[in-house]
Amino acid sequence: MTDGLVPLVAGNWKMNGLRRDLDEIRAIAGASAHLPRPEILICPPATLLMAAAEICAGTAVRLGGQDCHNEPSGMHTGDLSAEMLADAGAAYVILGHSERRAEHGETSEEVRIKAHAALRAGLMPIICVGETRAEREAGEALALVGAQLKASIPPHPGPGLVVAYEPIWAIGTGHTPTPTEVAEMHTFIRSELGIGLGVGGTKVRLLYGGSVRSENVKEWVAIDNVNGVLVGGASLKSADFMQIVKAFQ
Ligand code: PEP
């Protein structure tokens, strides 16, 4: 866990959730009322953000978007700006998730521009990086993630930046890297951030993501430079998610 950083447990609901599922957010807000740590974040679909913000007002649960456009407003049908997410109650925004990189062709350069937009709007960007199975097997994981980091992170990201290491082959598959592989990658990311951001690099929270479940969360908690987790499937049910939250207390 380490570093004196307050851990962050973030749930990415992806394209899941109808109004009736707000009960899960209500339950998370209730169950976390007396937990001083970790910081808890839910990134629901944008359709639920405003209602979720009403539920979470006055609680410790924070909200985030799953993507944003780089412009503050304009002729971009179907897109949402960082300002709109902030206006709806978001404090964070996930950027460069591998599903957006794969399905929408997002490049690291675009992610960096979106990160600028997030910072402009007062949102904390969660920048996702991670390799494919083939890249790992070819011994290219560190180089690939290093290149993604260099291209995705703005030069002056401020204190709120979060980086999520999510090996693509671990997302939604039930397969996970070994703790040694995660430790190696997180140490590498911390060192790269130090080179790029100086002392600011020590303040960036590094999340592990990829099939995090209540059954395996203890493995990630124990690793240096793992300052929290980004959770997909297991964040949809409050009971599962709260077990993960409690592991980071
Ligand atoms: C994710 O969506 O970022 C993710 C890690 O998903 P899952 O936990 O379902 O693998």
PDB file of C-alpha atoms and ligand atoms in Angstrom:
ATOM      1  CA  MET A   1       0.000   0.000   0.000  1.00  0.00           C
ATOM      2  CA  THR A   2       2.679   2.533   1.175  1.00  0.00           C
ATOM      3  CA  ASP A   3       3.852   6.044   0.914  1.00  0.00           C
ATOM      4  CA  GLY A   4       1.543   7.948   3.251  1.00  0.00           C
ATOM      5  CA  LEU A   5      -0.864   8.434   0.355  1.00  0.00           C
ATOM      6  CA  VAL A   6      -4.552   7.984   1.142  1.00  0.00           C
ATOM      7  CA  PRO A   7      -5.560   4.918  -0.854  1.00  0.00           C
ATOM      8  CA  LEU A   8      -8.258   5.254  -3.487  1.00  0.00           C
ATOM      9  CA  VAL A   9     -10.752   2.488  -4.256  1.00  0.00           C
ATOM     10  CA  ALA A  10     -12.515   3.393  -7.488  1.00  0.00           C
ATOM     11  CA  GLY A  11     -15.439   1.630  -9.132  1.00  0.00           C
ATOM     12  CA  ASN A  12     -15.871   1.835 -12.886  1.00  0.00           C
ATOM     13  CA  TRP A  13     -19.438   0.929 -13.774  1.00  0.00           C
ATOM     14  CA  LYS A  14     -18.722   1.155 -17.516  1.00  0.00           C
ATOM     15  CA  MET A  15     -21.962   0.920 -19.562  1.00  0.00           C
ATOM     16  CA  ASN A  16     -23.916  -0.598 -16.696  1.00  0.00           C
ATOM     17  CA  GLY A  17     -26.548   0.867 -14.427  1.00  0.00           C
ATOM     18  CA  LEU A  18     -30.129   2.080 -14.574  1.00  0.00           C
ATOM     19  CA  ARG A  19     -31.853   4.349 -12.072  1.00  0.00           C
ATOM     20  CA  ARG A  20     -32.826   1.368  -9.940  1.00  0.00           C
ATOM     21  CA  ASP A  21     -29.118   0.614  -9.466  1.00  0.00           C
ATOM     22  CA  LEU A  22     -28.691   3.877  -7.586  1.00  0.00           C
ATOM     23  CA  ASP A  23     -29.637   1.766  -4.565  1.00  0.00           C
ATOM     24  CA  GLU A  24     -26.139   0.251  -4.787  1.00  0.00           C
ATOM     25  CA  ILE A  25     -24.591   3.726  -4.539  1.00  0.00           C
ATOM     26  CA  ARG A  26     -26.941   4.518  -1.655  1.00  0.00           C
ATOM     27  CA  ALA A  27     -25.745   1.355   0.106  1.00  0.00           C
ATOM     28  CA  ILE A  28     -22.063   2.198  -0.503  1.00  0.00           C
ATOM     29  CA  ALA A  29     -22.578   5.719   0.868  1.00  0.00           C
ATOM     30  CA  GLY A  30     -24.295   4.296   3.947  1.00  0.00           C
ATOM     31  CA  ALA A  31     -21.741   1.566   4.569  1.00  0.00           C
ATOM     32  CA  SER A  32     -18.769   3.920   4.247  1.00  0.00           C
ATOM     33  CA  ALA A  33     -20.108   6.601   6.606  1.00  0.00           C
ATOM     34  CA  HIS A  34     -17.624   5.808   9.387  1.00  0.00           C
ATOM     35  CA  LEU A  35     -14.607   4.771   7.349  1.00  0.00           C
ATOM     36  CA  PRO A  36     -11.909   7.484   7.435  1.00  0.00           C
ATOM     37  CA  ARG A  37     -10.054   5.691   4.622  1.00  0.00           C
ATOM     38  CA  PRO A  38      -9.729   4.688   1.836  1.00  0.00           C
ATOM     39  CA  GLU A  39     -11.135   7.380  -0.415  1.00  0.00           C
ATOM     40  CA  ILE A  40     -14.083   5.855  -2.276  1.00  0.00           C
ATOM     41  CA  LEU A  41     -15.004   6.748  -5.831  1.00  0.00           C
ATOM     42  CA  ILE A  42     -17.797   5.529  -8.091  1.00  0.00           C
ATOM     43  CA  CYS A  43     -17.769   6.292 -11.814  1.00  0.00           C
ATOM     44  CA  PRO A  44     -21.300   5.511 -12.951  1.00  0.00           C
ATOM     45  CA  PRO A  45     -22.590   6.089 -16.481  1.00  0.00           C
ATOM     46  CA  ALA A  46     -23.125   9.819 -17.081  1.00  0.00           C
ATOM     47  CA  THR A  47     -26.909   9.326 -17.065  1.00  0.00           C
ATOM     48  CA  LEU A  48     -26.725   8.561 -13.329  1.00  0.00           C
ATOM     49  CA  LEU A  49     -24.211  11.194 -12.260  1.00  0.00           C
ATOM     50  CA  MET A  50     -26.587  13.917 -11.102  1.00  0.00           C
ATOM     51  CA  ALA A  51     -28.837  11.539  -9.184  1.00  0.00           C
ATOM     52  CA  ALA A  52     -25.779   9.854  -7.680  1.00  0.00           C
ATOM     53  CA  ALA A  53     -24.441  13.270  -6.655  1.00  0.00           C
ATOM     54  CA  GLU A  54     -27.638  13.951  -4.722  1.00  0.00           C
ATOM     55  CA  ILE A  55     -27.325  10.607  -2.957  1.00  0.00           C
ATOM     56  CA  CYS A  56     -23.646  11.140  -2.128  1.00  0.00           C
ATOM     57  CA  ALA A  57     -23.945  14.770  -1.005  1.00  0.00           C
ATOM     58  CA  GLY A  58     -22.562  15.030   2.520  1.00  0.00           C
ATOM     59  CA  THR A  59     -21.050  11.526   2.396  1.00  0.00           C
ATOM     60  CA  ALA A  60     -17.462  10.413   1.816  1.00  0.00           C
ATOM     61  CA  VAL A  61     -18.234   8.845  -1.571  1.00  0.00           C
ATOM     62  CA  ARG A  62     -16.932  10.787  -4.544  1.00  0.00           C
ATOM     63  CA  LEU A  63     -18.061  10.500  -8.153  1.00  0.00           C
ATOM     64  CA  GLY A  64     -16.333  10.478 -11.489  1.00  0.00           C
ATOM     65  CA  GLY A  65     -16.917  10.335 -15.218  1.00  0.00           C
ATOM     66  CA  GLN A  66     -15.578   7.625 -17.529  1.00  0.00           C
ATOM     67  CA  ASP A  67     -14.321   9.893 -20.320  1.00  0.00           C
ATOM     68  CA  CYS A  68     -14.554  13.516 -21.430  1.00  0.00           C
ATOM     69  CA  HIS A  69     -14.127  15.627 -24.560  1.00  0.00           C
ATOM     70  CA  ASN A  70     -11.224  18.040 -24.639  1.00  0.00           C
ATOM     71  CA  GLU A  71     -13.320  21.118 -25.492  1.00  0.00           C
ATOM     72  CA  PRO A  72     -15.424  22.860 -22.837  1.00  0.00           C
ATOM     73  CA  SER A  73     -18.492  23.031 -25.129  1.00  0.00           C
ATOM     74  CA  GLY A  74     -19.406  23.072 -28.807  1.00  0.00           C
ATOM     75  CA  MET A  75     -20.494  21.071 -31.810  1.00  0.00           C
ATOM     76  CA  HIS A  76     -19.589  17.560 -30.620  1.00  0.00           C
ATOM     77  CA  THR A  77     -22.780  15.526 -30.731  1.00  0.00           C
ATOM     78  CA  GLY A  78     -22.923  12.824 -28.097  1.00  0.00           C
ATOM     79  CA  ASP A  79     -19.860  13.999 -26.184  1.00  0.00           C
ATOM     80  CA  LEU A  80     -19.550  15.411 -22.682  1.00  0.00           C
ATOM     81  CA  SER A  81     -17.061  18.020 -21.564  1.00  0.00           C
ATOM     82  CA  ALA A  82     -15.062  17.905 -18.360  1.00  0.00           C
ATOM     83  CA  GLU A  83     -16.944  21.035 -17.271  1.00  0.00           C
ATOM     84  CA  MET A  84     -20.258  19.192 -17.719  1.00  0.00           C
ATOM     85  CA  LEU A  85     -19.035  16.280 -15.609  1.00  0.00           C
ATOM     86  CA  ALA A  86     -17.879  18.665 -12.889  1.00  0.00           C
ATOM     87  CA  ASP A  87     -21.213  20.492 -13.063  1.00  0.00           C
ATOM     88  CA  ALA A  88     -23.029  17.166 -12.637  1.00  0.00           C
ATOM     89  CA  GLY A  89     -21.062  16.380  -9.468  1.00  0.00           C
ATOM     90  CA  ALA A  90     -17.926  14.569 -10.649  1.00  0.00           C
ATOM     91  CA  ALA A  91     -14.592  15.099  -8.920  1.00  0.00           C
ATOM     92  CA  TYR A  92     -12.612  12.652 -11.086  1.00  0.00           C
ATOM     93  CA  VAL A  93     -12.615  11.378 -14.648  1.00  0.00           C
ATOM     94  CA  ILE A  94     -11.191   8.111 -15.978  1.00  0.00           C
ATOM     95  CA  LEU A  95      -9.169   8.731 -19.152  1.00  0.00           C
ATOM     96  CA  GLY A  96      -7.606   6.346 -21.649  1.00  0.00           C
ATOM     97  CA  HIS A  97      -9.316   3.214 -20.358  1.00  0.00           C
ATOM     98  CA  SER A  98      -8.240   0.337 -22.598  1.00  0.00           C
ATOM     99  CA  GLU A  99     -11.833  -0.129 -23.749  1.00  0.00           C
ATOM    100  CA  ARG A 100     -11.832   3.442 -25.060  1.00  0.00           C
ATOM    101  CA  ARG A 101      -8.390   3.026 -26.579  1.00  0.00           C
ATOM    102  CA  ALA A 102      -9.584  -0.174 -28.340  1.00  0.00           C
ATOM    103  CA  GLU A 103     -13.181   0.713 -29.242  1.00  0.00           C
ATOM    104  CA  HIS A 104     -12.718   4.424 -29.996  1.00  0.00           C
ATOM    105  CA  GLY A 105      -9.125   4.421 -31.189  1.00  0.00           C
ATOM    106  CA  GLU A 106      -8.023   6.824 -28.464  1.00  0.00           C
ATOM    107  CA  THR A 107      -4.321   7.534 -28.552  1.00  0.00           C
ATOM    108  CA  SER A 108      -2.118   8.530 -25.635  1.00  0.00           C
ATOM    109  CA  GLU A 109      -1.764  11.994 -27.188  1.00  0.00           C
ATOM    110  CA  GLU A 110      -5.558  12.390 -27.087  1.00  0.00           C
ATOM    111  CA  VAL A 111      -5.576  11.169 -23.518  1.00  0.00           C
ATOM    112  CA  ARG A 112      -3.061  13.879 -22.613  1.00  0.00           C
ATOM    113  CA  ILE A 113      -5.233  16.572 -24.208  1.00  0.00           C
ATOM    114  CA  LYS A 114      -8.272  15.249 -22.340  1.00  0.00           C
ATOM    115  CA  ALA A 115      -6.243  15.293 -19.121  1.00  0.00           C
ATOM    116  CA  HIS A 116      -5.570  19.006 -19.731  1.00  0.00           C
ATOM    117  CA  ALA A 117      -9.321  19.493 -20.119  1.00  0.00           C
ATOM    118  CA  ALA A 118     -10.002  17.630 -16.891  1.00  0.00           C
ATOM    119  CA  LEU A 119      -7.521  19.797 -14.993  1.00  0.00           C
ATOM    120  CA  ARG A 120      -9.007  22.943 -16.557  1.00  0.00           C
ATOM    121  CA  ALA A 121     -12.417  21.899 -15.182  1.00  0.00           C
ATOM    122  CA  GLY A 122     -11.034  21.048 -11.742  1.00  0.00           C
ATOM    123  CA  LEU A 123     -11.375  17.279 -12.211  1.00  0.00           C
ATOM    124  CA  MET A 124      -8.708  14.818 -11.138  1.00  0.00           C
ATOM    125  CA  PRO A 125      -7.706  12.619 -14.078  1.00  0.00           C
ATOM    126  CA  ILE A 126      -7.281   8.869 -13.632  1.00  0.00           C
ATOM    127  CA  ILE A 127      -5.031   7.945 -16.553  1.00  0.00           C
ATOM    128  CA  CYS A 128      -5.124   4.260 -17.512  1.00  0.00           C
ATOM    129  CA  VAL A 129      -2.172   2.389 -18.995  1.00  0.00           C
ATOM    130  CA  GLY A 130      -1.541  -1.286 -19.613  1.00  0.00           C
ATOM    131  CA  GLU A 131      -0.196  -3.877 -21.999  1.00  0.00           C
ATOM    132  CA  THR A 132      -1.785  -6.687 -24.007  1.00  0.00           C
ATOM    133  CA  ARG A 133      -1.041 -10.327 -23.259  1.00  0.00           C
ATOM    134  CA  ALA A 134       1.139 -10.532 -26.393  1.00  0.00           C
ATOM    135  CA  GLU A 135       3.152  -7.491 -25.311  1.00  0.00           C
ATOM    136  CA  ARG A 136       3.733  -9.030 -21.868  1.00  0.00           C
ATOM    137  CA  GLU A 137       4.749 -12.368 -23.350  1.00  0.00           C
ATOM    138  CA  ALA A 138       7.163 -10.579 -25.665  1.00  0.00           C
ATOM    139  CA  GLY A 139       8.800  -8.899 -22.664  1.00  0.00           C
ATOM    140  CA  GLU A 140       7.586  -5.480 -23.798  1.00  0.00           C
ATOM    141  CA  ALA A 141       5.235  -4.604 -20.930  1.00  0.00           C
ATOM    142  CA  LEU A 142       7.500  -2.090 -19.173  1.00  0.00           C
ATOM    143  CA  ALA A 143       8.541  -0.351 -22.386  1.00  0.00           C
ATOM    144  CA  LEU A 144       4.961  -0.150 -23.603  1.00  0.00           C
ATOM    145  CA  VAL A 145       3.617   1.244 -20.333  1.00  0.00           C
ATOM    146  CA  GLY A 146       6.557   3.652 -20.126  1.00  0.00           C
ATOM    147  CA  ALA A 147       5.718   5.011 -23.576  1.00  0.00           C
ATOM    148  CA  GLN A 148       2.018   5.312 -22.700  1.00  0.00           C
ATOM    149  CA  LEU A 149       2.866   7.211 -19.526  1.00  0.00           C
ATOM    150  CA  LYS A 150       5.190   9.605 -21.310  1.00  0.00           C
ATOM    151  CA  ALA A 151       2.628  10.426 -23.971  1.00  0.00           C
ATOM    152  CA  SER A 152      -0.528  10.459 -21.795  1.00  0.00           C
ATOM    153  CA  ILE A 153       0.475  12.572 -18.795  1.00  0.00           C
ATOM    154  CA  PRO A 154       0.511  16.364 -19.104  1.00  0.00           C
ATOM    155  CA  PRO A 155       3.762  18.036 -17.999  1.00  0.00           C
ATOM    156  CA  HIS A 156       2.193  19.813 -14.985  1.00  0.00           C
ATOM    157  CA  PRO A 157      -0.637  17.596 -13.790  1.00  0.00           C
ATOM    158  CA  GLY A 158      -0.925  19.058 -10.279  1.00  0.00           C
ATOM    159  CA  PRO A 159      -1.520  17.095  -7.101  1.00  0.00           C
ATOM    160  CA  GLY A 160      -4.692  15.205  -8.081  1.00  0.00           C
ATOM    161  CA  LEU A 161      -3.316  12.956 -10.814  1.00  0.00           C
ATOM    162  CA  VAL A 162      -3.994   9.223 -10.475  1.00  0.00           C
ATOM    163  CA  VAL A 163      -2.477   6.519 -12.706  1.00  0.00           C
ATOM    164  CA  ALA A 164      -4.167   3.130 -13.088  1.00  0.00           C
ATOM    165  CA  TYR A 165      -2.120   0.168 -14.294  1.00  0.00           C
ATOM    166  CA  GLU A 166      -4.566  -2.175 -15.958  1.00  0.00           C
ATOM    167  CA  PRO A 167      -3.105  -5.047 -17.964  1.00  0.00           C
ATOM    168  CA  ILE A 168      -5.629  -5.392 -20.791  1.00  0.00           C
ATOM    169  CA  TRP A 169      -5.619  -9.181 -20.545  1.00  0.00           C
ATOM    170  CA  ALA A 170      -6.709  -8.994 -16.901  1.00  0.00           C
ATOM    171  CA  ILE A 171      -9.746  -6.766 -17.439  1.00  0.00           C
ATOM    172  CA  GLY A 172     -12.980  -8.691 -17.003  1.00  0.00           C
ATOM    173  CA  THR A 173     -11.248 -12.036 -17.557  1.00  0.00           C
ATOM    174  CA  GLY A 174     -10.663 -13.370 -14.046  1.00  0.00           C
ATOM    175  CA  HIS A 175      -6.950 -13.677 -14.936  1.00  0.00           C
ATOM    176  CA  THR A 176      -4.556 -11.514 -12.984  1.00  0.00           C
ATOM    177  CA  PRO A 177      -0.829 -10.854 -13.043  1.00  0.00           C
ATOM    178  CA  THR A 178       1.235 -12.208 -10.186  1.00  0.00           C
ATOM    179  CA  PRO A 179       1.935  -9.892  -7.253  1.00  0.00           C
ATOM    180  CA  THR A 180       5.578  -9.879  -8.393  1.00  0.00           C
ATOM    181  CA  GLU A 181       4.557  -8.629 -11.843  1.00  0.00           C
ATOM    182  CA  VAL A 182       2.355  -5.916 -10.340  1.00  0.00           C
ATOM    183  CA  ALA A 183       5.098  -4.894  -7.904  1.00  0.00           C
ATOM    184  CA  GLU A 184       7.627  -4.666 -10.727  1.00  0.00           C
ATOM    185  CA  MET A 185       5.286  -2.559 -12.865  1.00  0.00           C
ATOM    186  CA  HIS A 186       4.273  -0.209 -10.056  1.00  0.00           C
ATOM    187  CA  THR A 187       7.887   0.337  -9.020  1.00  0.00           C
ATOM    188  CA  PHE A 188       8.688   1.101 -12.643  1.00  0.00           C
ATOM    189  CA  ILE A 189       5.751   3.531 -12.978  1.00  0.00           C
ATOM    190  CA  ARG A 190       6.769   5.311  -9.753  1.00  0.00           C
ATOM    191  CA  SER A 191      10.286   5.688 -11.049  1.00  0.00           C
ATOM    192  CA  GLU A 192       9.116   6.973 -14.460  1.00  0.00           C
ATOM    193  CA  LEU A 193       6.858   9.507 -12.737  1.00  0.00           C
ATOM    194  CA  GLY A 194       9.820  10.660 -10.685  1.00  0.00           C
ATOM    195  CA  ILE A 195      11.829  11.214 -13.857  1.00  0.00           C
ATOM    196  CA  GLY A 196       8.963  13.043 -15.556  1.00  0.00           C
ATOM    197  CA  LEU A 197       7.430  14.993 -12.678  1.00  0.00           C
ATOM    198  CA  GLY A 198      10.178  15.218 -10.061  1.00  0.00           C
ATOM    199  CA  VAL A 199       8.920  15.285  -6.496  1.00  0.00           C
ATOM    200  CA  GLY A 200       5.344  15.519  -7.815  1.00  0.00           C
ATOM    201  CA  GLY A 201       5.739  11.934  -8.975  1.00  0.00           C
ATOM    202  CA  THR A 202       5.815  10.734  -5.367  1.00  0.00           C
ATOM    203  CA  LYS A 203       2.324  12.146  -4.765  1.00  0.00           C
ATOM    204  CA  VAL A 204       0.577  10.358  -7.647  1.00  0.00           C
ATOM    205  CA  ARG A 205      -1.610   7.491  -6.506  1.00  0.00           C
ATOM    206  CA  LEU A 206      -1.025   4.315  -8.492  1.00  0.00           C
ATOM    207  CA  LEU A 207      -3.997   1.976  -8.796  1.00  0.00           C
ATOM    208  CA  TYR A 208      -3.948  -1.634  -9.894  1.00  0.00           C
ATOM    209  CA  GLY A 209      -6.916  -2.704 -12.053  1.00  0.00           C
ATOM    210  CA  GLY A 210      -7.888  -5.980 -13.685  1.00  0.00           C
ATOM    211  CA  SER A 211     -10.234  -8.579 -12.189  1.00  0.00           C
ATOM    212  CA  VAL A 212      -9.905  -7.177  -8.673  1.00  0.00           C
ATOM    213  CA  ARG A 213     -12.261  -9.165  -6.458  1.00  0.00           C
ATOM    214  CA  SER A 214     -12.824  -9.547  -2.725  1.00  0.00           C
ATOM    215  CA  GLU A 215     -11.047 -12.922  -3.029  1.00  0.00           C
ATOM    216  CA  ASN A 216      -7.776 -11.457  -4.395  1.00  0.00           C
ATOM    217  CA  VAL A 217      -7.718  -7.884  -3.048  1.00  0.00           C
ATOM    218  CA  LYS A 218      -5.325  -8.739  -0.177  1.00  0.00           C
ATOM    219  CA  GLU A 219      -2.659  -9.566  -2.768  1.00  0.00           C
ATOM    220  CA  TRP A 220      -2.741  -6.002  -4.120  1.00  0.00           C
ATOM    221  CA  VAL A 221      -3.036  -4.251  -0.745  1.00  0.00           C
ATOM    222  CA  ALA A 222       0.271  -5.760   0.338  1.00  0.00           C
ATOM    223  CA  ILE A 223       2.309  -4.363  -2.581  1.00  0.00           C
ATOM    224  CA  ASP A 224       4.492  -1.248  -2.317  1.00  0.00           C
ATOM    225  CA  ASN A 225       3.352   1.532  -4.620  1.00  0.00           C
ATOM    226  CA  VAL A 226      -0.143   0.097  -4.986  1.00  0.00           C
ATOM    227  CA  ASN A 227      -2.190   2.982  -3.612  1.00  0.00           C
ATOM    228  CA  GLY A 228      -5.597   1.574  -4.395  1.00  0.00           C
ATOM    229  CA  VAL A 229      -7.516  -0.293  -7.056  1.00  0.00           C
ATOM    230  CA  LEU A 230      -9.725   0.390 -10.065  1.00  0.00           C
ATOM    231  CA  VAL A 231     -12.563  -2.103 -10.004  1.00  0.00           C
ATOM    232  CA  GLY A 232     -14.949  -2.936 -12.838  1.00  0.00           C
ATOM    233  CA  GLY A 233     -17.336  -5.874 -12.424  1.00  0.00           C
ATOM    234  CA  ALA A 234     -16.960  -6.174  -8.656  1.00  0.00           C
ATOM    235  CA  SER A 235     -17.990  -2.527  -8.158  1.00  0.00           C
ATOM    236  CA  LEU A 236     -21.539  -3.086  -9.395  1.00  0.00           C
ATOM    237  CA  LYS A 237     -22.781  -4.699  -6.196  1.00  0.00           C
ATOM    238  CA  SER A 238     -22.295  -2.743  -2.996  1.00  0.00           C
ATOM    239  CA  ALA A 239     -21.574  -5.833  -0.881  1.00  0.00           C
ATOM    240  CA  ASP A 240     -18.727  -6.963  -3.166  1.00  0.00           C
ATOM    241  CA  PHE A 241     -17.351  -3.446  -3.519  1.00  0.00           C
ATOM    242  CA  MET A 242     -17.395  -2.751   0.228  1.00  0.00           C
ATOM    243  CA  GLN A 243     -15.338  -5.890   0.896  1.00  0.00           C
ATOM    244  CA  ILE A 244     -12.696  -4.476  -1.421  1.00  0.00           C
ATOM    245  CA  VAL A 245     -12.963  -1.052   0.222  1.00  0.00           C
ATOM    246  CA  LYS A 246     -12.487  -2.569   3.675  1.00  0.00           C
ATOM    247  CA  ALA A 247      -9.283  -4.300   2.608  1.00  0.00           C
ATOM    248  CA  PHE A 248      -7.721  -0.821   2.154  1.00  0.00           C
ATOM    249  CA  GLN A 249      -8.814   0.561   5.544  1.00  0.00           C
TER     250      GLN A 249
HETATM  251  C1  PEP B   1     -11.949  -1.899 -15.340  1.00  0.00           C
HETATM  252  O1  PEP B   1     -13.024  -1.702 -15.853  1.00  0.00           O
HETATM  253  O2  PEP B   1     -11.161  -0.968 -15.296  1.00  0.00           O
HETATM  254  C2  PEP B   1     -11.651  -3.210 -14.783  1.00  0.00           C
HETATM  255  C3  PEP B   1     -10.497  -3.390 -14.222  1.00  0.00           C
HETATM  256  O3  PEP B   1     -12.616  -4.182 -14.882  1.00  0.00           O
HETATM  257  P1  PEP B   1     -12.669  -5.581 -14.071  1.00  0.00           P
HETATM  258  O4  PEP B   1     -12.433  -5.259 -12.622  1.00  0.00           O
HETATM  259  O5  PEP B   1     -14.047  -6.104 -14.325  1.00  0.00           O
HETATM  260  O6  PEP B   1     -11.598  -6.453 -14.620  1.00  0.00           O
END
